[in-house]
mmCIF file of C-alpha atoms in Angstrom:
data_model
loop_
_atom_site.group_PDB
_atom_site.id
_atom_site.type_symbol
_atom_site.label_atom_id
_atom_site.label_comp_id
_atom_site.label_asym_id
_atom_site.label_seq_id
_atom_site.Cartn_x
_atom_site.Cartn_y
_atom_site.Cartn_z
ATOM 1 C CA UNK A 1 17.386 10.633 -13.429
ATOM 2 C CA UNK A 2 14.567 10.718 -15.949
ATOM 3 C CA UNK A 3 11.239 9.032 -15.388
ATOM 4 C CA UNK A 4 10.535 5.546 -16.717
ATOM 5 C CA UNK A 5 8.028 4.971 -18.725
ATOM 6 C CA UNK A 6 8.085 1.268 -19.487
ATOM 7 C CA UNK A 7 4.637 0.865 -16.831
ATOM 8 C CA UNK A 8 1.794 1.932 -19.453
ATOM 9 C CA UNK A 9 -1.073 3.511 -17.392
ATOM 10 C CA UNK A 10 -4.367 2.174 -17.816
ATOM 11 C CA UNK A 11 -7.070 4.860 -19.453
ATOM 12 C CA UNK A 12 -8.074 7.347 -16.976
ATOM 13 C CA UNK A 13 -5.215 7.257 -14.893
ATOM 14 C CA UNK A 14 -3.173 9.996 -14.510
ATOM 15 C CA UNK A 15 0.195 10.892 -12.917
ATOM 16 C CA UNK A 16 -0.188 13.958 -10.556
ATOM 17 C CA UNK A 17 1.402 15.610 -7.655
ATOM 18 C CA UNK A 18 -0.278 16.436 -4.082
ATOM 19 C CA UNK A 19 0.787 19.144 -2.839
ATOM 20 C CA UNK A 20 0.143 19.713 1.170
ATOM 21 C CA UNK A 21 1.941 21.637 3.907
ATOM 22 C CA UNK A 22 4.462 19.097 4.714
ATOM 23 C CA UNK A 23 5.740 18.704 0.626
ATOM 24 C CA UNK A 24 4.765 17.667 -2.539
ATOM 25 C CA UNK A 25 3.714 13.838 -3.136
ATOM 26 C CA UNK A 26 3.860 12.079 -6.156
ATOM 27 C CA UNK A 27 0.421 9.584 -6.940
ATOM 28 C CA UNK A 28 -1.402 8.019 -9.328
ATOM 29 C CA UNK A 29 -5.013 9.415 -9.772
ATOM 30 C CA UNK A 30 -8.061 7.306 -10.980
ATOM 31 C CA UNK A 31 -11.234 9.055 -11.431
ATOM 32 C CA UNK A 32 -14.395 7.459 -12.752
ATOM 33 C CA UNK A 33 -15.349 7.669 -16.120
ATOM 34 C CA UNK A 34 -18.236 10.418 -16.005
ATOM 35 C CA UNK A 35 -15.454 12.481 -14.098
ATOM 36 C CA UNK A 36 -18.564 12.516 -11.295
ATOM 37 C CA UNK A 37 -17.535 11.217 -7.669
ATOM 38 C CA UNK A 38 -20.469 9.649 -5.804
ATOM 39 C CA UNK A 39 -18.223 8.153 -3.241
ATOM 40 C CA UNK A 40 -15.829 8.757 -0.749
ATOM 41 C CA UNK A 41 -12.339 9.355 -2.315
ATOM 42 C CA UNK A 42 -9.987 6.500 -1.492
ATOM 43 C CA UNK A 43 -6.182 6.625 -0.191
ATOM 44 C CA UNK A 44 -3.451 3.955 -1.230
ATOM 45 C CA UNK A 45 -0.048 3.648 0.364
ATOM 46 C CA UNK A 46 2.367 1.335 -0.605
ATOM 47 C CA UNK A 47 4.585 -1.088 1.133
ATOM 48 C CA UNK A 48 8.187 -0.916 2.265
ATOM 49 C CA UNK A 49 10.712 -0.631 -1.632
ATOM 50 C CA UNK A 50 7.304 -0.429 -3.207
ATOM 51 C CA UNK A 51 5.423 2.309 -4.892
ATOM 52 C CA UNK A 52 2.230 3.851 -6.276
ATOM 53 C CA UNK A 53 2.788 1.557 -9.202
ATOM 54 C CA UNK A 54 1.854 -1.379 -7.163
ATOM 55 C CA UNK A 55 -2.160 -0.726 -7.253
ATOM 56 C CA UNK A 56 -1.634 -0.161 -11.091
ATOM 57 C CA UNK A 57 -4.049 -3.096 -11.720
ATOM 58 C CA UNK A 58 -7.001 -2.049 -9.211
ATOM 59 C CA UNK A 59 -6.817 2.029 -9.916
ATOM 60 C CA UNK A 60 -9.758 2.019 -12.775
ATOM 61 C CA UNK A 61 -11.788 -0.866 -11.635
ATOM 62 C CA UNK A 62 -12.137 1.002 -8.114
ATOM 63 C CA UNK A 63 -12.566 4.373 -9.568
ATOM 64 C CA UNK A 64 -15.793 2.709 -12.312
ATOM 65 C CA UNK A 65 -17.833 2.460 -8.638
ATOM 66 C CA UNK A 66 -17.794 6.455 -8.723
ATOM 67 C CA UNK A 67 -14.944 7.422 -6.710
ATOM 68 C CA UNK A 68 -11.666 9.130 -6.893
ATOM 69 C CA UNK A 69 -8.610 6.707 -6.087
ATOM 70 C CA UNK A 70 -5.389 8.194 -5.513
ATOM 71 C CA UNK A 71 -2.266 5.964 -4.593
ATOM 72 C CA UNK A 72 1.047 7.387 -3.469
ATOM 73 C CA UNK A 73 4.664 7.329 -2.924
ATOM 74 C CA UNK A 74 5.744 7.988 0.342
ATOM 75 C CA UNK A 75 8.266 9.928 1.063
ATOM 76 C CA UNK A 76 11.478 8.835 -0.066
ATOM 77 C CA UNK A 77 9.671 6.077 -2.170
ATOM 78 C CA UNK A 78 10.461 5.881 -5.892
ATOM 79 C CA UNK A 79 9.065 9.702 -7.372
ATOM 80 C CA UNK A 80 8.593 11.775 -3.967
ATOM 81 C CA UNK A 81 10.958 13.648 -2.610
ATOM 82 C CA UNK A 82 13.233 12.468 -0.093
ATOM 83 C CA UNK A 83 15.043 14.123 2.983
ATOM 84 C CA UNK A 84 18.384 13.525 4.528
ATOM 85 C CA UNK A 85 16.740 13.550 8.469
ATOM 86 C CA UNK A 86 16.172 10.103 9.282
ATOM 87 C CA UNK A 87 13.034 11.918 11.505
ATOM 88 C CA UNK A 88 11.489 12.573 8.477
ATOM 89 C CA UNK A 89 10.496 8.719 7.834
ATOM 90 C CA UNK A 90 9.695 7.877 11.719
ATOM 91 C CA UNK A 91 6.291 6.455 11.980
ATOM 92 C CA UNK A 92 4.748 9.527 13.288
ATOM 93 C CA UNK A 93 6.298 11.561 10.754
ATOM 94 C CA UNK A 94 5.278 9.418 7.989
ATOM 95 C CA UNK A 95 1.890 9.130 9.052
ATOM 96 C CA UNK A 96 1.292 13.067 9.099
ATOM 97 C CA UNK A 97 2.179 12.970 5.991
ATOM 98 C CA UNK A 98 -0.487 10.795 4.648
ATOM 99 C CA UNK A 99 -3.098 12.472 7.041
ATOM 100 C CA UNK A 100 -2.134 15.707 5.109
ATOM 101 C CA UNK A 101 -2.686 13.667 1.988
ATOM 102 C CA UNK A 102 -6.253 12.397 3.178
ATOM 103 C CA UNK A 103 -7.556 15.780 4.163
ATOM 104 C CA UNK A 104 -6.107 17.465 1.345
ATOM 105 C CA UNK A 105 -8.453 15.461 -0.943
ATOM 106 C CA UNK A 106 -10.761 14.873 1.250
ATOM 107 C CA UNK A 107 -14.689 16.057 0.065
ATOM 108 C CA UNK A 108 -15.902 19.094 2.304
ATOM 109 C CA UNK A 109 -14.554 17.254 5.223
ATOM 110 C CA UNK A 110 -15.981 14.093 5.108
ATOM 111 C CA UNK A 111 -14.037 11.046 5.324
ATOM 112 C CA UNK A 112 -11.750 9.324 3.191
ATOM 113 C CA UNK A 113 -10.817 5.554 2.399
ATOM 114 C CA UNK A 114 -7.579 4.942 3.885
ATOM 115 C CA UNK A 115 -5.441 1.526 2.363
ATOM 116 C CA UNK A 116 -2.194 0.170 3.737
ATOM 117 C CA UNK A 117 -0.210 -2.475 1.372
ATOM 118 C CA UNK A 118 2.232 -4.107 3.853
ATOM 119 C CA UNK A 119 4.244 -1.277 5.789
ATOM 120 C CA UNK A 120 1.797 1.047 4.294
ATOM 121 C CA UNK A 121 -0.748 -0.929 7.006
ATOM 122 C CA UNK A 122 1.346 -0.183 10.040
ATOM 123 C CA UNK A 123 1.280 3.518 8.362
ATOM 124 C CA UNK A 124 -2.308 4.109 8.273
ATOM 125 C CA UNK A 125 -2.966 2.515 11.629
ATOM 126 C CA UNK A 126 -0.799 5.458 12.535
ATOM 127 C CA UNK A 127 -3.001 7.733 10.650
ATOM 128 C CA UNK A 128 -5.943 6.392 12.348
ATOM 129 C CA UNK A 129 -4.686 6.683 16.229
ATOM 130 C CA UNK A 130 -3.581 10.158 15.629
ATOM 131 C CA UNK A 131 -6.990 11.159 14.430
ATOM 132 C CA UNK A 132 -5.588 13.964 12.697
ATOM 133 C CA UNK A 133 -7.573 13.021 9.510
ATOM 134 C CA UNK A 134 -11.275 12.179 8.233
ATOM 135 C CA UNK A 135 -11.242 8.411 7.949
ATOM 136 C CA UNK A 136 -14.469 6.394 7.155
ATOM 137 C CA UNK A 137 -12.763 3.054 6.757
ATOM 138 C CA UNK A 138 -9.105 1.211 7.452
ATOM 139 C CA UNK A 139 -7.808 -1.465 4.833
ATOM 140 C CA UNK A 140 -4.543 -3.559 6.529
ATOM 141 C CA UNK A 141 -3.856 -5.115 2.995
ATOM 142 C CA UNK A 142 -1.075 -8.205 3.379
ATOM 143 C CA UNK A 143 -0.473 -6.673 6.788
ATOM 144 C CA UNK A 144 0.481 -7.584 10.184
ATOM 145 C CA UNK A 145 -0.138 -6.823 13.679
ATOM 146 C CA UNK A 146 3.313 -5.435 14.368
ATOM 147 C CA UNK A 147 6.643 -6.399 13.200
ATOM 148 C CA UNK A 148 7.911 -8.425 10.636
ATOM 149 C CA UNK A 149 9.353 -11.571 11.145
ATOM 150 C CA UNK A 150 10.858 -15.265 9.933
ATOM 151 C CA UNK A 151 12.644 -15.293 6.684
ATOM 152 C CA UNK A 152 11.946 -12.086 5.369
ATOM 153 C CA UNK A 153 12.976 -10.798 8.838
ATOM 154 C CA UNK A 154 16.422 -12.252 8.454
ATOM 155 C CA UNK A 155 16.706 -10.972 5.201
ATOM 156 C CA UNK A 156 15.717 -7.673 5.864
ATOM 157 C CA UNK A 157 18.200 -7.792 8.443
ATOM 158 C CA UNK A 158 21.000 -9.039 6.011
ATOM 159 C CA UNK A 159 20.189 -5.822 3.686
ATOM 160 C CA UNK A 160 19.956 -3.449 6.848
ATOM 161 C CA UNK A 161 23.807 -4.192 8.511
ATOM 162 C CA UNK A 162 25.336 -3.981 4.528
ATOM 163 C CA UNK A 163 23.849 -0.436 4.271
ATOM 164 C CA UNK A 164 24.823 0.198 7.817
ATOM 165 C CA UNK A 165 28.354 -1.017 6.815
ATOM 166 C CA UNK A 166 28.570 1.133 4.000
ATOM 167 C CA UNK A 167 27.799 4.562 5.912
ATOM 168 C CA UNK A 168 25.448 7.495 5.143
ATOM 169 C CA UNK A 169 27.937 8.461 2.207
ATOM 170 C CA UNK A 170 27.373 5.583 0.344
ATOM 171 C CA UNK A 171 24.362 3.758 0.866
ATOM 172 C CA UNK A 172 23.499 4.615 -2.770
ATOM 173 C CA UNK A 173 26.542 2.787 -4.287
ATOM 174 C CA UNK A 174 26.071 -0.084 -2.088
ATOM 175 C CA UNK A 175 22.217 -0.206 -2.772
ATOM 176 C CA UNK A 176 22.890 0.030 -6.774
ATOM 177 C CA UNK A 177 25.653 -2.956 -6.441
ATOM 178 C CA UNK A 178 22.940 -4.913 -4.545
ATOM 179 C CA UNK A 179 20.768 -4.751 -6.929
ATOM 180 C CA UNK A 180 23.327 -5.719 -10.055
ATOM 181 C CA UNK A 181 24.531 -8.432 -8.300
ATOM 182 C CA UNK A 182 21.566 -10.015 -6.237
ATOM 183 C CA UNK A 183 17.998 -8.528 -6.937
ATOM 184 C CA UNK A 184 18.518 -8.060 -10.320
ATOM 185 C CA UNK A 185 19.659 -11.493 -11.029
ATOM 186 C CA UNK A 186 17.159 -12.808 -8.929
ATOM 187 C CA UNK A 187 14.196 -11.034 -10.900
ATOM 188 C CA UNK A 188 15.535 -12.180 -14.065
ATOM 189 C CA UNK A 189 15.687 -15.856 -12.957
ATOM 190 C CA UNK A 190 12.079 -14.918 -11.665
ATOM 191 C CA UNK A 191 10.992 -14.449 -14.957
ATOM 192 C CA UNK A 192 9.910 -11.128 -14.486
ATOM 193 C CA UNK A 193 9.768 -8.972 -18.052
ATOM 194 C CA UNK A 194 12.725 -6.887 -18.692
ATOM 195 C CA UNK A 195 10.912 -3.582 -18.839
ATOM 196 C CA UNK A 196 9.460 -4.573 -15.339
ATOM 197 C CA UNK A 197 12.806 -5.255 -14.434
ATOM 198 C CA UNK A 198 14.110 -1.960 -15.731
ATOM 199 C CA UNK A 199 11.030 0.146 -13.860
ATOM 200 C CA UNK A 200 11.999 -1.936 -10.688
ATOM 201 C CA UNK A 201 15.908 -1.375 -10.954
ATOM 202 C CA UNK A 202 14.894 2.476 -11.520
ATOM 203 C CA UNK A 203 12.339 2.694 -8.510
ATOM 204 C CA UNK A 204 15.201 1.126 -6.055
ATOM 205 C CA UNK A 205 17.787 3.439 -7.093
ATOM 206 C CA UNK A 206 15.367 6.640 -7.268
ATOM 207 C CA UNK A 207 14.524 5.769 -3.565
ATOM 208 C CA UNK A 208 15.873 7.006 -0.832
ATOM 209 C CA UNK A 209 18.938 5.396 1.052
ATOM 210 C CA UNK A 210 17.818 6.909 4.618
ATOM 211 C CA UNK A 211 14.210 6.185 4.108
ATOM 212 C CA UNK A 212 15.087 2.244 3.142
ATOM 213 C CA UNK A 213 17.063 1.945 6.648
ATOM 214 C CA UNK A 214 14.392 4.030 9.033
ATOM 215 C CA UNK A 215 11.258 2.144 7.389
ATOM 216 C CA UNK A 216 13.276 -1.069 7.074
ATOM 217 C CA UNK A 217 14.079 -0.755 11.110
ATOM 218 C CA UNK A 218 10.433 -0.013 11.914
ATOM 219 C CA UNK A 219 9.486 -3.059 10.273
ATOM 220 C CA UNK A 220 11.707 -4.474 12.117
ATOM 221 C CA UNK A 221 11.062 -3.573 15.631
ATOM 222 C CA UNK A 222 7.237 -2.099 14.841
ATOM 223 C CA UNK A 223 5.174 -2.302 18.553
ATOM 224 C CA UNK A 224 1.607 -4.545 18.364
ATOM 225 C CA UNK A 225 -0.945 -1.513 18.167
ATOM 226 C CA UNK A 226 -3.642 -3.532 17.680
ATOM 227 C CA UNK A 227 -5.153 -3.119 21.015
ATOM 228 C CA UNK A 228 -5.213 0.272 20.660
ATOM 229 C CA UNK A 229 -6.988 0.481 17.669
ATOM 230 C CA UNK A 230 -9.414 -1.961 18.617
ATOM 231 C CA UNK A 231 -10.197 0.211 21.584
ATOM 232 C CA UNK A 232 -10.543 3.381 19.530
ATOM 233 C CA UNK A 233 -13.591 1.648 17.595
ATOM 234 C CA UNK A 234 -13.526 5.130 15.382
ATOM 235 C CA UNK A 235 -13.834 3.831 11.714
ATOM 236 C CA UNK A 236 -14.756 0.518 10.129
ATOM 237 C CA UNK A 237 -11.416 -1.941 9.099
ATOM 238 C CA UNK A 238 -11.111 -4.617 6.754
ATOM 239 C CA UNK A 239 -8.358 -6.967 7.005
ATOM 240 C CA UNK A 240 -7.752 -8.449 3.973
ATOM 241 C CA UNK A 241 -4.706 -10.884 2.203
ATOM 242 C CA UNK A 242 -3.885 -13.544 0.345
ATOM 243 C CA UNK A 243 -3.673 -16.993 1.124
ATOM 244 C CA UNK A 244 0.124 -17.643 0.172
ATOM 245 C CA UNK A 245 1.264 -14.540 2.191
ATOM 246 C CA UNK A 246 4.668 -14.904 3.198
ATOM 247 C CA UNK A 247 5.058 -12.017 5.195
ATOM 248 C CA UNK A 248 2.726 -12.275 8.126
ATOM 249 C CA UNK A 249 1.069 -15.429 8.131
ATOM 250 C CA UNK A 250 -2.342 -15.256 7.482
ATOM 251 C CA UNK A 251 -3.601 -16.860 10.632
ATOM 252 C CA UNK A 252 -1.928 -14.059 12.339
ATOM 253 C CA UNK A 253 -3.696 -11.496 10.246
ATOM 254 C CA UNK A 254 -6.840 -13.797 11.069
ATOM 255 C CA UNK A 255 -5.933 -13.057 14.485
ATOM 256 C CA UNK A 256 -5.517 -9.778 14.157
ATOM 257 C CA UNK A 257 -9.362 -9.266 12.643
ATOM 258 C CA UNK A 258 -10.806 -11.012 15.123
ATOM 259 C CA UNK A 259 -8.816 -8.961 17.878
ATOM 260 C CA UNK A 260 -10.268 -5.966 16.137
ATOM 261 C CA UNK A 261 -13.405 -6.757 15.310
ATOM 262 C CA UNK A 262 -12.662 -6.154 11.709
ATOM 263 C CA UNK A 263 -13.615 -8.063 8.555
ATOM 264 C CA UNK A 264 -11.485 -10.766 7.340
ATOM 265 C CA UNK A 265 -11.125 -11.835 3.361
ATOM 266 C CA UNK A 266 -8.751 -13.980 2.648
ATOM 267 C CA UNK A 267 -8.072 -13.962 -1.386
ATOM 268 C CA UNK A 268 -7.258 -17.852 -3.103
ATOM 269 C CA UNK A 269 -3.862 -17.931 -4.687
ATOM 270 C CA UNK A 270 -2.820 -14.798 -3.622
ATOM 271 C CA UNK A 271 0.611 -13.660 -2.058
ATOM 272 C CA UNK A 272 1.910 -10.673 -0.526
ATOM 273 C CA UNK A 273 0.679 -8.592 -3.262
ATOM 274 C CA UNK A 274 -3.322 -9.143 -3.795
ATOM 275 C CA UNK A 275 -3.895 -6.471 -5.685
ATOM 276 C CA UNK A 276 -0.950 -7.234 -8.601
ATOM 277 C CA UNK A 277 -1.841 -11.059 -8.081
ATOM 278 C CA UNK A 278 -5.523 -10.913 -7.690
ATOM 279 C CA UNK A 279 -6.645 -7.397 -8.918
ATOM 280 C CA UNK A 280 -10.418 -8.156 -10.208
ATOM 281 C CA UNK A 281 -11.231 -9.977 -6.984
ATOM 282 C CA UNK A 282 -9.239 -7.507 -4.614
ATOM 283 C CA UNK A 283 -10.804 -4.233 -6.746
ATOM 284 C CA UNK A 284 -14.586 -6.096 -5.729
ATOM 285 C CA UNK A 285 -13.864 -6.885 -2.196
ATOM 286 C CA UNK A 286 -12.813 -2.665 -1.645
ATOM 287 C CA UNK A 287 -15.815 -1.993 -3.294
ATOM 288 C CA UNK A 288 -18.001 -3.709 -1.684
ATOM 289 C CA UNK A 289 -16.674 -2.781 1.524
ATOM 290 C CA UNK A 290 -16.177 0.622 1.205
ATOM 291 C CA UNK A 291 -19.710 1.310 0.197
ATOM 292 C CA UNK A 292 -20.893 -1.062 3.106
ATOM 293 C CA UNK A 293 -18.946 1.695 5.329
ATOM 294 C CA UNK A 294 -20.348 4.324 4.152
ATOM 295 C CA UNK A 295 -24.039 3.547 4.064
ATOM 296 C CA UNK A 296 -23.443 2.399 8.042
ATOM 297 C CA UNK A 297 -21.872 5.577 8.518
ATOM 298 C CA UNK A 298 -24.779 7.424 7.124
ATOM 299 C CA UNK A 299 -27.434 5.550 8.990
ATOM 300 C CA UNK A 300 -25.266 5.913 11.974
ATOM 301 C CA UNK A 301 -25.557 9.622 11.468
ATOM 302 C CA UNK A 302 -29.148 9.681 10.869
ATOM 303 C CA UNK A 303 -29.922 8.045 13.902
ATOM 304 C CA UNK A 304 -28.028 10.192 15.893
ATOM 305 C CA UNK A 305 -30.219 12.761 14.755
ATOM 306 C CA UNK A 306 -33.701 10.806 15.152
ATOM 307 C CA UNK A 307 -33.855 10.656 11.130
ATOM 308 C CA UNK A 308 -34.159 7.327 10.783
ATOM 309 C CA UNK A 309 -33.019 3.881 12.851
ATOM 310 C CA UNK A 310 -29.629 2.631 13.340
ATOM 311 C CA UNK A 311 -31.015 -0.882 11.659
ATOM 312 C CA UNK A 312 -29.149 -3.521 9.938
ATOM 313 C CA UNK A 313 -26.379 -2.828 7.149
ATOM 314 C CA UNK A 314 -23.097 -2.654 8.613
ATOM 315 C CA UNK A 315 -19.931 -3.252 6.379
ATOM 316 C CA UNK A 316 -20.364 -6.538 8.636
ATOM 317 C CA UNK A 317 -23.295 -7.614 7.325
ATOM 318 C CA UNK A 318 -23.174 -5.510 3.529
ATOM 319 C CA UNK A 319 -19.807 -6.577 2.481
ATOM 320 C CA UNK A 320 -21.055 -9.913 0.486
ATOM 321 C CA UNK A 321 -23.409 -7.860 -1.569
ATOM 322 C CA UNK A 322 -23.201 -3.979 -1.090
ATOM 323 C CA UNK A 323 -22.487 -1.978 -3.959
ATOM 324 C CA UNK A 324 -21.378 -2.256 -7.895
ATOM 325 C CA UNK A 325 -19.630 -4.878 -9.022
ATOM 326 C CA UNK A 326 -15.925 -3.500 -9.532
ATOM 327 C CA UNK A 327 -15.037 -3.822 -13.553
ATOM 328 C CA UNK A 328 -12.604 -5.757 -14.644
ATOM 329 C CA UNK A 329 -9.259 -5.009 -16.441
ATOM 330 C CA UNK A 330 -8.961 -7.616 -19.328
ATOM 331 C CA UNK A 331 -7.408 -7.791 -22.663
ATOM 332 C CA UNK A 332 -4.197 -9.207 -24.002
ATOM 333 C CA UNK A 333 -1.439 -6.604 -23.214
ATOM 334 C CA UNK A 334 -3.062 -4.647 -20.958
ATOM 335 C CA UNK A 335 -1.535 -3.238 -18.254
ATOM 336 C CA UNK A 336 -4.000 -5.408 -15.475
ATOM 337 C CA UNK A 337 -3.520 -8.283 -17.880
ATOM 338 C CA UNK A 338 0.705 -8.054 -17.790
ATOM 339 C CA UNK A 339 0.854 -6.978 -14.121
ATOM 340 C CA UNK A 340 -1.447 -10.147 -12.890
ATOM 341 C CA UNK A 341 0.720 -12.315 -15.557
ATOM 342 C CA UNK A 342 3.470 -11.595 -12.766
ATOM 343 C CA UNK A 343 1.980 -13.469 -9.913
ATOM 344 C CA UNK A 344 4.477 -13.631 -7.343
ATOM 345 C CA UNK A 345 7.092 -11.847 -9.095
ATOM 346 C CA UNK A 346 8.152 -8.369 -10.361
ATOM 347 C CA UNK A 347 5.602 -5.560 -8.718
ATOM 348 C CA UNK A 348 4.738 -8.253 -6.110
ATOM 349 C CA UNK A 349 8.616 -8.946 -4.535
ATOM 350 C CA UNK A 350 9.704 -6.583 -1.954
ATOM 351 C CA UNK A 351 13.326 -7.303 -3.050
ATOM 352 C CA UNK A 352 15.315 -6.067 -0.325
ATOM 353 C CA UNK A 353 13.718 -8.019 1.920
ATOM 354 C CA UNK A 354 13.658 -11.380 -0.226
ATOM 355 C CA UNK A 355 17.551 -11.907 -0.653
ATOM 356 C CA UNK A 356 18.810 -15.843 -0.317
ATOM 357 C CA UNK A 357 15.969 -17.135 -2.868
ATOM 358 C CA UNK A 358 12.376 -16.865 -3.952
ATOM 359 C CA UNK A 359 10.718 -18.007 -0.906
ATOM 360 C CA UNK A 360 11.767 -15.392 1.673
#
């Protein structure tokens, strides 16, 4: 199946493949204008059904603070590779594979920005617990502490026993005729665009069958790790959502900074999806934390070594003000302009998991 091209990429992004020891990756790369990275490189991974396209709107504005920004597809998502073993999309498994990613772009060895959208969040956790990977800083973006639940629980749950009805041999069929007679129809009556709705019919079908019911079961039965991480204290976290989320509520992901001693933004009139709904103000938040991180990282270092004091500056106490101000994506018909003009709909709908009506 040929690639779509009805998502325009914004200037200076580029489609490229990773290539590590476990595979080849597909990702969207961002680098800053004077082609010069200052900063820590930064890792995106996308949420269960969803893709690299869903940072589409926050890709240049991060990569203007002097950084290279690479978001993925995971395997089995959309334009990587997929593989028949159901082991291959296991937590574990899926989190080596974005470690391999992170070190494989990582600068001499030092750390890397690490991003979880949804799923992607339980992911990266993953990546960070294994410590198989130079991390300076986690991002749980519209994620939980563990699994999924309430409506889009059930529904996931709907979607999981029809593909376990149809069998291995055709999940594919039965995924296609899901989406021509429910998602589709539902994105329409959305009022999502019709070449979104093309890229989104594409990205389903392109994605693989085994991967949708191993990730859709881990969100499903995914284990609260949050202790864990909180006691591993290794890199600085940022917890950050949107105020509508109707995934995990956001007073559980409120809970689930203050359990970890993480920062908390919550973004106004954002979903699920605060980088399609709220890119400018979701590209300044990363930026501002991500720099906080690594100037406390580098005075953390220096005072190891007697250099200088361990003073004030954490991303605690930086993220308010550290840092250029991320640039913002404007302009009528440009792609940050026609993905945020799709609040709540299109990029920003896990649709397997929102069957029975908008709300879920």
């Amino acid at each position: 199946m040929s690639t779509p091209r009805t998502l325009e990429l914004p200037d200076r992004v580029r489609r490229v493949t990773v290539q590590t020891g476990r595979g080849e990756f597909a990702a969207l790369e961002a680098m800053p204008g004077s082609g010069v990275c200052e900063r820590r490189p930064a890792l995106l991974v996308p949420g269960y059904t969803g893709s690299k396209e869903d940072f589409l709107a926050v890709l240049q504005p991060l990569a203007v603070a002097g950084r290279r920004v690479l978001a993925i597809d995971m395997r089995g998502q959309y334009e990587t590779p997929g593989a028949a073993d159901h082991r291959h999309y296991q937590p574990d498994a899926l989190a080596a594979d974005v470690a391999g990613i992170a070190t494989a772009i990582s600068q001499d060895g030092q750390g890397v920005h690490l991003l979880g959208h949804s799923l992607g969040g339980l992911i990266t956790r993953q990546v960070v617990l294994a410590q198989t990977a130079p991390i300076t800083s986690l991002t749980f973006l519209g994620s939980g502490p563990g699994s999924l639940n309430g409506p889009r629980a059930a529904a996931l749950r709907a979607t999981l026993a029809d593909l376990d009805k149809a069998g291995p041999a055709h999940r594919s069929e039965r995924i296609s005729q899901l989406w021509d007679t429910e998602f589709g129809p539902q994105a329409i009556a959305d009022g999502v665009p019709p070449h979104i709705v093309a890229f989104l019919r594409e990205r389903m079908l392109r994605s693989a069958p085994e991967g949708l019911v191993a990730m859709g079961r881990y969100l499903l039965h995914c284990p609260d790790q949050t202790a864990a991480l909180a006691a591993l204290a290794a890199v600085a976290i940022l917890v950050l959502y949107g105020e509508n989320d109707d995934a995990w509520a956001p007073s559980a992901q409120e809970r689930m900074a203050r359990r970890l001693g993480a920062e908390r933004v919550c973004i106004p009139a954002a979903a699920h999806s605060p980088a399609i709904e709220a890119p400018e103000t979701t590209a300044g938040t990363l930026t501002s934390f991500w720099n906080a991180a690594e100037g406390s990282e580098r005075r953390r270092k220096a005072a190891v070594q007697g250099a200088a004091p361990a003073g004030r500056g954490s991303p605690a106490a930086e993220l308010s003000g550290a840092g250029p101000a991320a640039t913002e994506l404007s302009g009528e018909g440009s792609p940050a302009a026609e993905l945020s003009g799709v609040i709540r709909r299109g990029l920003a709908a896990d649709w397997v998991i929102r069957r029975g009506g908008s709300g879920h």
